[in-house]
C-alpha positions as a printed NumPy array, in Angstrom:
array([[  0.   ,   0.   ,   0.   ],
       [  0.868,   3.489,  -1.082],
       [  1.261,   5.915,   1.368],
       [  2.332,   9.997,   2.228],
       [  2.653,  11.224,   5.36 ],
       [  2.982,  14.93 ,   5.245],
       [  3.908,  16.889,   8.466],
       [  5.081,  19.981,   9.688],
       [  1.782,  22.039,   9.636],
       [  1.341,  24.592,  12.077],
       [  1.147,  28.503,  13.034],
       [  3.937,  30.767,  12.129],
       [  3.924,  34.751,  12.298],
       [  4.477,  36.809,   8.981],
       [  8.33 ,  36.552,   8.538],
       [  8.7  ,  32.914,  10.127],
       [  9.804,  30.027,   8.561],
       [  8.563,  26.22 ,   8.774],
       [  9.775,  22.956,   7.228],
       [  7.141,  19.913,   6.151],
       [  7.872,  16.865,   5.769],
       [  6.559,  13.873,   3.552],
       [  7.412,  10.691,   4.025],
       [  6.776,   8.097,   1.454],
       [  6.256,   4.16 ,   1.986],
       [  4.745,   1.459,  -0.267],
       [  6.726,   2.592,  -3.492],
       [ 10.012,   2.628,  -4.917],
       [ 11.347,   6.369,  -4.39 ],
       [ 13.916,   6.689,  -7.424],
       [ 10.976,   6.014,  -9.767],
       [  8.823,   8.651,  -8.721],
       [  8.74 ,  12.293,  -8.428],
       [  6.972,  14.024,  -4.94 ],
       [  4.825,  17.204,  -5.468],
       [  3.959,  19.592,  -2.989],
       [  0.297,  21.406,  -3.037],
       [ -1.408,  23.938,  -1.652],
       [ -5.194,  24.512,  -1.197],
       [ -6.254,  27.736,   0.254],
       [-10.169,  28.366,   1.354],
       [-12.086,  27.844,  -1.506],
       [ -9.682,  27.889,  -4.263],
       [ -8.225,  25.428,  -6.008],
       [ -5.534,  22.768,  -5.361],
       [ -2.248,  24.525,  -6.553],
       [  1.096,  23.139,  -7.45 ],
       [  4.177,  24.074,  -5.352],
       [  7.057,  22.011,  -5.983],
       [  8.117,  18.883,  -7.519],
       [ 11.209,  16.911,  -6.687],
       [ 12.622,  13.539,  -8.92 ],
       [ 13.539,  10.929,  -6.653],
       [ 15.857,   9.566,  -9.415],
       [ 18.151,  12.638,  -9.072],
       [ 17.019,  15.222,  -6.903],
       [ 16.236,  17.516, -10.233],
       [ 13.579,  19.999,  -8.686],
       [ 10.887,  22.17 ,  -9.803],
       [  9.588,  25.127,  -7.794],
       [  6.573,  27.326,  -8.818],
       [  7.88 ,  31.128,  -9.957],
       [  6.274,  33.112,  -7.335],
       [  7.27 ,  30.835,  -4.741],
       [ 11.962,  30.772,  -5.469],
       [ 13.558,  32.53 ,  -3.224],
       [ 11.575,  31.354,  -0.134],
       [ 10.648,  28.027,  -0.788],
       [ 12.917,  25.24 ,  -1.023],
       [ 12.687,  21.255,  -1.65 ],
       [ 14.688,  18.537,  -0.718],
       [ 14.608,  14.982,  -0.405],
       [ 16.441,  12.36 ,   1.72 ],
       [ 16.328,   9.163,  -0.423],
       [ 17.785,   6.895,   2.264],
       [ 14.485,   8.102,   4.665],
       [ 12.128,   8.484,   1.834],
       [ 11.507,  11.851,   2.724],
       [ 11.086,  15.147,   1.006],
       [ 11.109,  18.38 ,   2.105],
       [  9.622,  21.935,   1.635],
       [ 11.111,  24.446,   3.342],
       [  9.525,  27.746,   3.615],
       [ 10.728,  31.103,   4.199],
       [  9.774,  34.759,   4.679],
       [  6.135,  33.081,   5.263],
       [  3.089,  35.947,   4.324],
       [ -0.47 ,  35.149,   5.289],
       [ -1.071,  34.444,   1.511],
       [  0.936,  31.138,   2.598],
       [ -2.139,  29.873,   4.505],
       [ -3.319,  26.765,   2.891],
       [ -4.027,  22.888,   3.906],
       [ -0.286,  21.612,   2.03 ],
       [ -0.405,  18.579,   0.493],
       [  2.124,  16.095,  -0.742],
       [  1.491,  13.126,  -3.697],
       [  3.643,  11.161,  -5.948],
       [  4.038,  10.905,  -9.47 ],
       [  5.62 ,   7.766, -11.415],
       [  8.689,   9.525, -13.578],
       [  8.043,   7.24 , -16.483],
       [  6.962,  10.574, -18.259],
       [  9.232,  13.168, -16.344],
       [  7.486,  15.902, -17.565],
       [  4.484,  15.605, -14.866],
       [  7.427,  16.853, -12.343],
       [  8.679,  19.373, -14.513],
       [  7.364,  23.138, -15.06 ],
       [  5.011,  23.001, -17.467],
       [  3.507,  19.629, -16.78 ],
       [  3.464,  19.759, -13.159],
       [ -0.31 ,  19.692, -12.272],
       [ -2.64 ,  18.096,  -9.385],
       [ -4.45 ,  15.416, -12.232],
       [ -0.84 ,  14.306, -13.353],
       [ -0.142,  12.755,  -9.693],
       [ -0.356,   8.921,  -8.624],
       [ -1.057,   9.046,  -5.012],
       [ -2.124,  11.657,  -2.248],
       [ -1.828,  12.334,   1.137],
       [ -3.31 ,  13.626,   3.785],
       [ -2.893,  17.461,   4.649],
       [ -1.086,  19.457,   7.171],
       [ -2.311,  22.494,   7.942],
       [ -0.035,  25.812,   7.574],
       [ -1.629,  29.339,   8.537],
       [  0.125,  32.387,   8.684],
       [ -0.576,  35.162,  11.104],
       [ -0.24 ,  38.399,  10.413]])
């Protein structure tokens, strides 16, 4: 069984930082690329990042570089998003899901969308307070 743990959710003030986790079981890491998501109150289900397990090659939407970074830990199965310079427009339930790299493009600008991915997770919830 497929499964992603995310983690990390919580309050931060305007200017604060947090880290989330996902943790990924039931698949074989290198062959899959991990997104990170965003849903804010009635709005759709946004793409954040996307990481390749194969090599580490990482994606991060425009508006977010500069304070959001990803990383993975293959040996945990593991990715991370670290965020940075946090604004209340960060508030969203963050989601993480997983993509099979047999068509790289689904973790890749361009082709990085929420109907390209595999498998979901459960989400942590991140607010922002001003």
């Amino acid at each position: 069984e497929v499964q992603l743990q995310a983690s990390g959710g919580g309050l931060v003030q305007t200017g604060g930082s947090l880290r989330l986790s996902c943790v990924v079981s039931g698949l074989t890491f290198a062959e899959y690329g991990i997104g990170w998501f965003r849903q804010m109150p009635g709005k759709e289900r946004e793409g954040v990042s996307c990481i390749r397990g194969r090599d580490g090659g990482a994606y991060i939407r425009d508006s977010e570089k500069g304070r959001f970074t990803v990383s993975s830990d293959n040996a945990k199965n593991t990715v991370y998003l670290q965020m940075n310079r946090m604004t209340p427009g960060d508030t969203a339930v963050y989601y993480c899901a997983a993509v099979n790299l047999a068509i790289d493009y689904y973790c890749a600008k361009g082709g990085f969308t929420s109907y390209g991915m595999d498998y979901w997770g459960k989400g942590t919830q991140v607010t922002v307070s001003s």
